[in-house]
Coordinates of C-alpha atoms in Angstrom, one line a residue:
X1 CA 26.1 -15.9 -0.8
X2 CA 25.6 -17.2 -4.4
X3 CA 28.7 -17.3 -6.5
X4 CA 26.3 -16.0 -9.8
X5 CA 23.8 -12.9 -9.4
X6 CA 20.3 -15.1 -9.5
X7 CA 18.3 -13.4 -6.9
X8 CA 16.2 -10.8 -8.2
X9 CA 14.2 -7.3 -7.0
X10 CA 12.0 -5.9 -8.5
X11 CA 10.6 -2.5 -7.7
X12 CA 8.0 -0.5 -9.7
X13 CA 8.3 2.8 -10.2
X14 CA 6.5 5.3 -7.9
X15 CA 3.8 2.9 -8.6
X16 CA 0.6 4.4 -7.5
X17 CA 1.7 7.7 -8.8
X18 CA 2.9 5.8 -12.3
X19 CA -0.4 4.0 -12.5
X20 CA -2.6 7.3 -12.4
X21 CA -0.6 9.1 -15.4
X22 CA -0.8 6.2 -17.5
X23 CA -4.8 6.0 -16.9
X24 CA -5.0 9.8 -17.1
X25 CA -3.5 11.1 -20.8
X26 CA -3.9 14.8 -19.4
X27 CA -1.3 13.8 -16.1
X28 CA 1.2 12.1 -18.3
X29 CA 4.6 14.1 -17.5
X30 CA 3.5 16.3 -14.5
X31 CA 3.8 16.4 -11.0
X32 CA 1.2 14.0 -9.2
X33 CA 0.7 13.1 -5.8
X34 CA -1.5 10.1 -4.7
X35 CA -2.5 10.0 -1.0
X36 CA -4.9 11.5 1.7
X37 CA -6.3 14.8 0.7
X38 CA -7.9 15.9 4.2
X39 CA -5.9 18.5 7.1
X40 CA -4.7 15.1 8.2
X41 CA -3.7 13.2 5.0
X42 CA -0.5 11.5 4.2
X43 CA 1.3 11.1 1.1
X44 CA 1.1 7.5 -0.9
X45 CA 3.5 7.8 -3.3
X46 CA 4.6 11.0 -5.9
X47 CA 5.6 11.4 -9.2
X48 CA 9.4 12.0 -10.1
X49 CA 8.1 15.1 -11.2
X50 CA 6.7 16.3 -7.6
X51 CA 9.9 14.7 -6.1
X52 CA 11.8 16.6 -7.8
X53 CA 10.2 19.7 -6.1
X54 CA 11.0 17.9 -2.8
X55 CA 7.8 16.0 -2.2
X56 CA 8.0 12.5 -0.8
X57 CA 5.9 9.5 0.6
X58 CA 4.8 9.9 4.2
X59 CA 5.0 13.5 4.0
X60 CA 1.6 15.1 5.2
X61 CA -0.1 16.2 2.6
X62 CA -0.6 19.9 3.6
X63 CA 3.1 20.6 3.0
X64 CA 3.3 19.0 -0.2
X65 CA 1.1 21.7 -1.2
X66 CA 3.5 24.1 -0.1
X67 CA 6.0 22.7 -2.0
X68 CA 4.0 21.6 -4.8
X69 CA 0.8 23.4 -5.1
X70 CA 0.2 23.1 -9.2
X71 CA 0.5 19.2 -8.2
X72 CA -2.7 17.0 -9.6
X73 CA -3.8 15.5 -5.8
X74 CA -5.6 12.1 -5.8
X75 CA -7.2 9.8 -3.8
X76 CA -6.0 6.4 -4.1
X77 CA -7.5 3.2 -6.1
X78 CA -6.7 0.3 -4.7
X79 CA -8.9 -1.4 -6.8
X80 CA -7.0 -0.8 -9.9
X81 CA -3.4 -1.1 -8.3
X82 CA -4.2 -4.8 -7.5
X83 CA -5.3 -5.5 -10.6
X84 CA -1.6 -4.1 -12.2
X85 CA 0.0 -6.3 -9.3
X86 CA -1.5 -8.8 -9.9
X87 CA -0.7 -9.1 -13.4
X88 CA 3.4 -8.5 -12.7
X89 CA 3.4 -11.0 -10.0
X90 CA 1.8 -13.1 -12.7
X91 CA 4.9 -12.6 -14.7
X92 CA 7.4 -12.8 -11.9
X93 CA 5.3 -16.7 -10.8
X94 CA 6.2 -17.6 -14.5
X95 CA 10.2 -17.0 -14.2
X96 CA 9.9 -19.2 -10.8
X97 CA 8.3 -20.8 -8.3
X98 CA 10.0 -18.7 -5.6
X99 CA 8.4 -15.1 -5.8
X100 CA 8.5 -13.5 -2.1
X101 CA 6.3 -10.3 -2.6
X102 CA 6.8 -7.6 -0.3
X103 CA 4.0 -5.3 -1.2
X104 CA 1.7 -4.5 -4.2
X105 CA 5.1 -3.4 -6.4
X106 CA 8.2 -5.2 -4.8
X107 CA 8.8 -8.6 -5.2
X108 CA 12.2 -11.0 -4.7
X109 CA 13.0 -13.3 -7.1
X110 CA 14.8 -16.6 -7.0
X111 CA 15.6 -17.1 -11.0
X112 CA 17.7 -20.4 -9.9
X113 CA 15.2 -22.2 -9.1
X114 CA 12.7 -21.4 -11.6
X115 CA 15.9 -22.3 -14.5
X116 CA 15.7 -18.5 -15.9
X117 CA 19.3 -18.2 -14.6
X118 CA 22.6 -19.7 -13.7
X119 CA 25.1 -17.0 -14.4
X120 CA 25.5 -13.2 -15.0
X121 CA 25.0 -13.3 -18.6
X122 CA 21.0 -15.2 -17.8
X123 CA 20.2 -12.8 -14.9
X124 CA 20.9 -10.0 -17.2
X125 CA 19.1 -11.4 -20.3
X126 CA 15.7 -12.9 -18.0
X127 CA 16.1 -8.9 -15.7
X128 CA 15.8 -7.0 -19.0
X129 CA 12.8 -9.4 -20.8
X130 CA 11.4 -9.0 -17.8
X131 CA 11.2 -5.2 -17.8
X132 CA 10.3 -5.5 -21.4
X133 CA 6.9 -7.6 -20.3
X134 CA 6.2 -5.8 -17.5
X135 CA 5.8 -2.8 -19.9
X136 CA 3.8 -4.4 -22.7
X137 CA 1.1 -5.9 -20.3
X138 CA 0.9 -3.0 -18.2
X139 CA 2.0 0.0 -19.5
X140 CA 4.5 0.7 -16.2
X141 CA 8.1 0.8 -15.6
X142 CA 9.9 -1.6 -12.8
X143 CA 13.3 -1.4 -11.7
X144 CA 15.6 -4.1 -11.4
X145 CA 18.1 -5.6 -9.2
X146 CA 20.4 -8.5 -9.9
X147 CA 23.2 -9.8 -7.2
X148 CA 24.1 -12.9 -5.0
X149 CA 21.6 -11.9 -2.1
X150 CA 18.9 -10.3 -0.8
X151 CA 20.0 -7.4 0.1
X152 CA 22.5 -6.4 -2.7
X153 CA 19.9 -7.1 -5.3
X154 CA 17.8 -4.4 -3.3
X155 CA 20.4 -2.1 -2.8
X156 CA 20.8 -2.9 -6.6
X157 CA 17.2 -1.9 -7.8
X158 CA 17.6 1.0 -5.7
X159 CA 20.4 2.3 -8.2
X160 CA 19.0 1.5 -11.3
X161 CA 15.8 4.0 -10.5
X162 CA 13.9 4.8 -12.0
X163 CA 13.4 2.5 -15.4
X164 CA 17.0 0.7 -15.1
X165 CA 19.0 -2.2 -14.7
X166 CA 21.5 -2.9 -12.2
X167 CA 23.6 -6.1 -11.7
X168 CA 26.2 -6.7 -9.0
X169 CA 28.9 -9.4 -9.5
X170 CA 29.6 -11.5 -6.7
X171 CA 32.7 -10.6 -5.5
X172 CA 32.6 -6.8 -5.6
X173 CA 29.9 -6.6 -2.7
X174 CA 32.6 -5.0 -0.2
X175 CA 33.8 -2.8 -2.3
X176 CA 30.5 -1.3 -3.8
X177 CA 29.0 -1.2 0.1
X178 CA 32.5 0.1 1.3
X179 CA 31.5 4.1 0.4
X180 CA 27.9 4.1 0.9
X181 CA 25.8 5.7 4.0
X182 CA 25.3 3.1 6.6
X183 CA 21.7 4.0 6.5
X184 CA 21.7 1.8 3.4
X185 CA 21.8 -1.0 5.4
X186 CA 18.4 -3.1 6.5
X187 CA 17.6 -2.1 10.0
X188 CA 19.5 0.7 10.1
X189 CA 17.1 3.8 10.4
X190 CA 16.9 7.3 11.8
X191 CA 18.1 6.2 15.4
X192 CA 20.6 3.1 14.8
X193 CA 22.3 5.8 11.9
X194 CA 22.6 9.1 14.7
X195 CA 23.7 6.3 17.1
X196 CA 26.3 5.1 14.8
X197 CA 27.4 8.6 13.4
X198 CA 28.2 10.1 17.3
X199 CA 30.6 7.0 17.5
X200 CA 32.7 7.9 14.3
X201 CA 30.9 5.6 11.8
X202 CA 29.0 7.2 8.8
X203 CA 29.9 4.4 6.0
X204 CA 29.7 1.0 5.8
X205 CA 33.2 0.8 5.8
X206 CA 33.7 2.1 8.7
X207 CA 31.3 -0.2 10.4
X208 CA 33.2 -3.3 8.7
X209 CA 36.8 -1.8 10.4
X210 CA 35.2 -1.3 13.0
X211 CA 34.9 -4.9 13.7
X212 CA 32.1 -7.2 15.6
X213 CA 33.1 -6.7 18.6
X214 CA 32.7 -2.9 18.9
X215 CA 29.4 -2.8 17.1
X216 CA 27.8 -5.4 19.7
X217 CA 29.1 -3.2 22.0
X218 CA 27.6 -0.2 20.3
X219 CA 23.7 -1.3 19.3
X220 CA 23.5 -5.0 21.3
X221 CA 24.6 -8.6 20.6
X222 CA 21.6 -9.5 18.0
X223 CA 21.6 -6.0 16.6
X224 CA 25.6 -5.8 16.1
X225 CA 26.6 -9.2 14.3
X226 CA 23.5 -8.8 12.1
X227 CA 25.1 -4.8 11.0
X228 CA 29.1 -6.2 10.7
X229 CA 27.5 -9.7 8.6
X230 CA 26.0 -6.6 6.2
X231 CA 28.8 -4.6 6.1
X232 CA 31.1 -7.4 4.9
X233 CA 28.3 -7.9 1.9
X234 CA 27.0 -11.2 3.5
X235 CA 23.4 -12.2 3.6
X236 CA 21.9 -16.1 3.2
X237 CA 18.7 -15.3 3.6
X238 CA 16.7 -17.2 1.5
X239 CA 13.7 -16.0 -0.7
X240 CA 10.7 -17.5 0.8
X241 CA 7.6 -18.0 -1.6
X242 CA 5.0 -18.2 1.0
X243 CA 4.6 -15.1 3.1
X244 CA 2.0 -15.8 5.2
X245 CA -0.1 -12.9 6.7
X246 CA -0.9 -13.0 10.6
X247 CA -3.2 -10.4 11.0
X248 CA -6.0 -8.5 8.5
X249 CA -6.8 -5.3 9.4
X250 CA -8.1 -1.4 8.2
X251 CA -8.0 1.8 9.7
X252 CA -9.2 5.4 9.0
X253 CA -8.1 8.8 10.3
X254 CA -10.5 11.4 10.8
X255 CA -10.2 15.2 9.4
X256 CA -11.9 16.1 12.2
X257 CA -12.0 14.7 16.1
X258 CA -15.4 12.4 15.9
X259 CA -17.1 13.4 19.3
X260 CA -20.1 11.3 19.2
X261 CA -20.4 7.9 20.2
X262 CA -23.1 7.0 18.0
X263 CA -21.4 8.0 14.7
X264 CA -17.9 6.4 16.7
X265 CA -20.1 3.2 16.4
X266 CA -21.3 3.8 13.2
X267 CA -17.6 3.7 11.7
X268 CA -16.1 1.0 13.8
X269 CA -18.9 -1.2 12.3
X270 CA -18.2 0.1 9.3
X271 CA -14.9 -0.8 9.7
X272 CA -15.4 -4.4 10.3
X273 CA -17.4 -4.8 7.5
X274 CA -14.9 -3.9 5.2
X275 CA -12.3 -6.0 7.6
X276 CA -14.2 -8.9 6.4
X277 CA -14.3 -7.9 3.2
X278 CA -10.5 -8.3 3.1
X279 CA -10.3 -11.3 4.9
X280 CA -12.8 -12.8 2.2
X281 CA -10.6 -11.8 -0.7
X282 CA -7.7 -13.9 1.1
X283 CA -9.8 -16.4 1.5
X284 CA -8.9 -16.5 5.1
X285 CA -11.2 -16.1 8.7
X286 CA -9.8 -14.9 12.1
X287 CA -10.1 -15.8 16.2
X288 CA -9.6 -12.6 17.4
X289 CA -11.1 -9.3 16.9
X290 CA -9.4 -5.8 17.5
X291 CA -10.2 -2.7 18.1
X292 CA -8.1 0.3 17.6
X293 CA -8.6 3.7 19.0
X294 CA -6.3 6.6 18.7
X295 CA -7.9 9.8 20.8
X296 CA -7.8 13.4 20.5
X297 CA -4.6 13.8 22.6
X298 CA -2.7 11.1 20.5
X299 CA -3.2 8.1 23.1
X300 CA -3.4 5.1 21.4
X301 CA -5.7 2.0 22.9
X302 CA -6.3 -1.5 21.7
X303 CA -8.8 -4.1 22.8
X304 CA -9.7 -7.5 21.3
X305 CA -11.9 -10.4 21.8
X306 CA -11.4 -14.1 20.6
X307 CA -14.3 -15.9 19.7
X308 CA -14.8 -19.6 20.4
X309 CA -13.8 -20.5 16.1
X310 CA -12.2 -18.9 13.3
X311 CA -15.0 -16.9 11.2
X312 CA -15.7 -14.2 8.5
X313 CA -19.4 -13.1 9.4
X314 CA -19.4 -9.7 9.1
X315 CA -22.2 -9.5 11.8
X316 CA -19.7 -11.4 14.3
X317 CA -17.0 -9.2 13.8
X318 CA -19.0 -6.3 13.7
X319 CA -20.9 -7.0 16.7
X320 CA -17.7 -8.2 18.3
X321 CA -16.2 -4.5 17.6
X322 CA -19.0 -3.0 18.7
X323 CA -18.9 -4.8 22.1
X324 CA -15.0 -3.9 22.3
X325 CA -16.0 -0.4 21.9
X326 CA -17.7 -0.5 24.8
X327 CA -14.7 -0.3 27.3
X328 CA -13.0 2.1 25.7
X329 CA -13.3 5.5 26.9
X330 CA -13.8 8.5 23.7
X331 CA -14.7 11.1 25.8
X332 CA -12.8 14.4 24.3
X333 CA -12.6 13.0 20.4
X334 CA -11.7 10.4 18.1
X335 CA -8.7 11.0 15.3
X336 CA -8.6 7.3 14.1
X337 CA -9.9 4.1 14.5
X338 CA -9.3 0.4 13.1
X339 CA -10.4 -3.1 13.4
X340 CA -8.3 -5.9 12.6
X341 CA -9.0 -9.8 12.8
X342 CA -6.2 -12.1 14.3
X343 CA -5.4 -16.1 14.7
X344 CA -5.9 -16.3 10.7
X345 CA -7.0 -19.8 9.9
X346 CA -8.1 -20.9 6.2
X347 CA -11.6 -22.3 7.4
X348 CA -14.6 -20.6 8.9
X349 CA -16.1 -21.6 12.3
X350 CA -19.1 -24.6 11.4
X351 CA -21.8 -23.1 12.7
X352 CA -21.8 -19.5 11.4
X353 CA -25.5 -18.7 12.2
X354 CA -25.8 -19.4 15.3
X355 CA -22.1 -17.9 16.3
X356 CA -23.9 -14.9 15.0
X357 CA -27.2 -15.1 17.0
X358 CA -25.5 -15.4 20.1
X359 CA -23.0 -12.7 19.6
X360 CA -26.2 -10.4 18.8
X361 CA -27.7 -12.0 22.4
X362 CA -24.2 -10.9 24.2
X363 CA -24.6 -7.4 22.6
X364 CA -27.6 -7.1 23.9
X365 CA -26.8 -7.5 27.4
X366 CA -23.6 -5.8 27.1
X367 CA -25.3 -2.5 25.6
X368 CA -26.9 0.1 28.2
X369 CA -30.4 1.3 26.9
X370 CA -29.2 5.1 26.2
X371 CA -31.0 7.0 23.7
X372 CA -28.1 8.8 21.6
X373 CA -27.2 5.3 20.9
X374 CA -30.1 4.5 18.8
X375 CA -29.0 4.8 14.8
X376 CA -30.4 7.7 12.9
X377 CA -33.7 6.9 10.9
X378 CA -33.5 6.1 7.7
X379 CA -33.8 9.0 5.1
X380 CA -31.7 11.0 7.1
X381 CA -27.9 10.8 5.3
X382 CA -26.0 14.1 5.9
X383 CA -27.7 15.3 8.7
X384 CA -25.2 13.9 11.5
X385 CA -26.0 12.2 14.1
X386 CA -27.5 14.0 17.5
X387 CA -24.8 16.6 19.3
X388 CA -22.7 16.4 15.8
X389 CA -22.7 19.2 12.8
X390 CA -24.3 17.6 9.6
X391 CA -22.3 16.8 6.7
X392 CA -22.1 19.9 4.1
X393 CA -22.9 19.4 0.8
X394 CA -18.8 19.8 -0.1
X395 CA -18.1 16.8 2.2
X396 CA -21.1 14.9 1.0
X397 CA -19.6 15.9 -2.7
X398 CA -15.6 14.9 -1.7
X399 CA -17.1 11.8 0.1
X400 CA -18.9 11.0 -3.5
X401 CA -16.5 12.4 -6.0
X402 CA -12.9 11.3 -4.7
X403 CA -10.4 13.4 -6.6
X404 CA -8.9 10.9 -9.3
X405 CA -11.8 8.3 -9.6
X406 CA -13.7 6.8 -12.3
X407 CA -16.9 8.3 -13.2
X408 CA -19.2 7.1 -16.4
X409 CA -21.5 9.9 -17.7
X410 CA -24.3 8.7 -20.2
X411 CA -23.4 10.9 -22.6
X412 CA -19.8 11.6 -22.5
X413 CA -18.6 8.1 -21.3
X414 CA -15.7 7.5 -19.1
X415 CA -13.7 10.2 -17.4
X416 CA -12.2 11.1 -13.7
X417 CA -12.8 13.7 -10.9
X418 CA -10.4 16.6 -11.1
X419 CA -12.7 17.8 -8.0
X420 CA -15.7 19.0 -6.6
X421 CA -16.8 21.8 -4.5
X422 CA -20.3 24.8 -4.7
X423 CA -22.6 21.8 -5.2
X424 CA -20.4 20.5 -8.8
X425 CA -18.3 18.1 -9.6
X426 CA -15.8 18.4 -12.4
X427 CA -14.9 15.6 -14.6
X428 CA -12.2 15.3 -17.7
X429 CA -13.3 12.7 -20.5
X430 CA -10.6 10.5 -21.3
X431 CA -9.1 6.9 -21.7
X432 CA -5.8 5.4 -21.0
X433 CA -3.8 5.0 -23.9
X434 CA -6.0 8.2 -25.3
X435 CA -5.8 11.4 -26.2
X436 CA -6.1 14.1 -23.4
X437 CA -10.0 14.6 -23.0
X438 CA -12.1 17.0 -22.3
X439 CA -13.2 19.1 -18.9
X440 CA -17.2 19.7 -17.8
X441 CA -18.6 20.3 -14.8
X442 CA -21.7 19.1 -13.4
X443 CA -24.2 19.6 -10.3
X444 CA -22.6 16.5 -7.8
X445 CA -26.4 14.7 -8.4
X446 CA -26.6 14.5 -11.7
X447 CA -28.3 11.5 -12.2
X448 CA -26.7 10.5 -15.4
X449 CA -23.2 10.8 -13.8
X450 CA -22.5 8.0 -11.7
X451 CA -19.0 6.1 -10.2
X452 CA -17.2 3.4 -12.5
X453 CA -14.8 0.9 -12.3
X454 CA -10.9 1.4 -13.6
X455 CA -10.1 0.9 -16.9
X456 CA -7.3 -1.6 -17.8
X457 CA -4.1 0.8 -18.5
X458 CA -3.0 -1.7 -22.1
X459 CA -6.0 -1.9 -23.9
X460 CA -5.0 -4.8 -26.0
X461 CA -1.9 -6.0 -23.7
X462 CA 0.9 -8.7 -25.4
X463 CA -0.2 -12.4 -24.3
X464 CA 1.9 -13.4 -22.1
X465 CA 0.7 -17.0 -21.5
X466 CA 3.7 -18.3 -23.2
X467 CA 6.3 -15.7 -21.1
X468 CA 8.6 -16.2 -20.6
X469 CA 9.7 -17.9 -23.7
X470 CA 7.6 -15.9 -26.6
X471 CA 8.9 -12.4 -25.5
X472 CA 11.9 -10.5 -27.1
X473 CA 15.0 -11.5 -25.7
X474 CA 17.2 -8.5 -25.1
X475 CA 17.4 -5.5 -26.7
X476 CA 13.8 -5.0 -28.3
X477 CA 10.4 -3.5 -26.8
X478 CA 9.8 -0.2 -25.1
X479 CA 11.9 0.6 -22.1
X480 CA 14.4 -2.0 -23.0
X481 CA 17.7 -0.1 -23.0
X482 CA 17.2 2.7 -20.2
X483 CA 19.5 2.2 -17.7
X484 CA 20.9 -1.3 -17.9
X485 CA 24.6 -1.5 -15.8
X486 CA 26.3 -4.0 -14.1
X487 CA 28.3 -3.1 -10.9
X488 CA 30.8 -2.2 -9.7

């Protein structure tokens, strides 16, 4: 435990939600939810606005239109949440060298080793200019936490939601923890807290009286002296700048049970390809393949193949997919599949073409000669493969227009898909940092509408090159004062 609060979180917030009203003028202040939109999707993230109406991440999607059925639905864009993370971990790699992100908007902090703090009065001053920047180059609001460790500067951030400030003194750890749920508590989720709760113990208090002993005795050796460490406020993890990834994978759930093999094939090589495309962007290559396959009756398979050197051909680990698929059995439907590469190295197998040419050889061999798994001819998107209904024109249209995403029209310039359906897709014209635009609707093949790229949510952002010494102190800058507080 540090004796001065120098570890920082950071947590933006409702990030994907928060990133879609700033870009969208006509959202800013109303209840949106970011996520799958199919009879299978999942929510991403939700405005405070649709939380408020008891909406919440990992919620399926079809009751959050119960509950919130005026709610703007979107697809997410990755694309342009990356971009905004990238430029707050920017920020956060200025303050110090020890920045352990934990996703695209939570990071840890170590301002002690970077020099941006050495005391209460620093953490404060560097959390709050820090807020202030993350605003002016991105238009967002983060959270902060400021304590002695890891997790009370979590727990911290966690109270100063959403757009606040929160700074724990060392010393007061027991007795801020003392009232709180022992769910608060890493590791301690739906099970480990019913578990506790039938034995007597619903606070962390009570988990601190109850002493080491009975907790091993409750949830396991490891388990117990890890919960009664936390209860007492102590944590000495460190924060650790390199996170290293051990796997790379993607995945897609179906809205409808995929039956036939050939279009099963068709999006596990799919898939892959866009595996690779990930593993690329790291700048990483893999062993092993896998291949993921959840069925109709909610059975869950894996299979995976290591290859004789690290690569990143997309023809190897397609192909390499495609073999896995093979074994696995899809009679009775499909609801998800995924392909993941394993055995991350950061250099590519030598001889990448002729890997290549004798996985295509070993496909070969491995693939019986049946005709329904020959691809469709070309010229035929939307009809479907044999044995399988073809695509209507509203699934062709919400596979196009994803509700939420950038479109350019030649004449009207940029907008976003409020949604499509009857053969038309309707757009509203407008800019982040705009006024709210305009709504038309066109026929989904218009030829001078046609999908665009994200638009940065500052249009002329503050530089930031000199950060963190040319920003405003304290005090100044939107977002500045809302909700700073020290704890207890």
């Amino acid at each position: 435990m540090r004796p001065a609060p120098t570890i920082l979180h950071l947590d933006m917030d409702a990030f994907y939600a928060s990133a879609e009203q700033a870009a969208k003028p006509s959202l800013r202040g109303k209840a949106v939810v970011v996520g799958g939109l199919g009879p299978r999707g999942v929510v991403a993230t939700a405005s405070y606005e649709a939380r408020v109406l008891g909406v919440h991440s990992a919620m399926p999607t079809a009751q959050a239109r119960r509950l919130a059925p005026n709610a703007a639905y979107l697809v997410p864009r990755f694309q342009l949440y990356r971009s905004v993370s990238e430029q707050v971990m920017e920020l956060l790699g200025r303050l110090s060298p020890l920045v352990e992100p934990l996703s695209l908007d939570e990071a840890f902090v170590d301002l002690e080793a970077g020099g941006a703090a050495d005391d209460s009065a620093s953490a404060r001053r560097t959390g709050e200019r820090l807020r202030t920047a993350i605003r002016a180059v991105t238009g967002l609001s983060g959270s902060v936490g400021l304590a002695g460790s890891k997790m009370l500067a979590k727990i911290a951030s966690e109270q100063a939601k959403p757009d606040g400030l929160v700074l724990i003194e060392p010393g007061t750890e027991r007795e801020l923890l003392a009232p709180m749920s022992v769910r608060t508590l890493p590791g301690v989720g739906p099970a480990t807290g019913d578990h506790l709760r039938r034995a007597g113990m619903t606070t962390v208090h009570d988990l601190a009286e109850a002493g080491e002993d009975e907790l091993v005795r409750l949830v396991g050796k490891a388990h117990g002296h890890g919960l009664y460490r936390m209860a007492l406020g102590l944590d000495d993890r460190p924060v650790v700048a390199e996170r290293d990834a051990k796997s790379v994978s993607v995945e897609d759930t179906f809205d409808v049970d995929l039956h036939d093999r050939v279009r099963v094939r068709a999006e596990v090589e799919r898939l892959a390809v866009r595996c690779v495309e990930r593993l690329r962007a790291a700048h990483r290559s893999g062993r092993t393949v896998v291949l993921k396959v959840r069925r109709y009756d909610f059975s869950t398979l894996t299979r995976s193949e290591t290859l004789r050197g690290p690569t990143d051909d997309p023809t190897v680990v397609r192909e390499a997919a495609a073999r896995l698929l093979e074994a696995v059995d899809t009679t009775g439907g499909v609801r998800l599949l995924g392909v993941g590469v394993t055995g991350l190295a950061d250099f590519t197998q030598e001889d990448l073409f002729a890997q290549a040419a004798d996985a295509r050889e070993l496909a070969e061999r491995a693939r019986e000669p049946e005709p329904e798994r020959q691809a469709p001819e070309s010229g035929t998107e939307g009809t479907g493969p044999a044995g399988e209904e073809p695509e209507s024109a509203e699934q062709l249209a919400a596979r196009r227009w994803p509700a939420g995403h950038d479109v350019h029209h030649a004449a009207h310039g940029h907008g976003w898909v409020q949604g499509s359906g009857v053969g038309r897709v309707t757009v509203r014209f407008e800019e982040p940092g705009g006024p709210v635009g305009r709504v038309r609707t066109f026929r989904i093949d218009d030829p001078e509408l046609t999908p665009a790229d994200p638009l940065p949510l500052v249009r002329d952002p503050v530089d930031y090159s000199s950060w963190p010494a040319s920003l405003p102190k304290s005090g100044s800058g939107p977002g500045s004062a809302a909700g700073e507080e020290s704890r207890p």
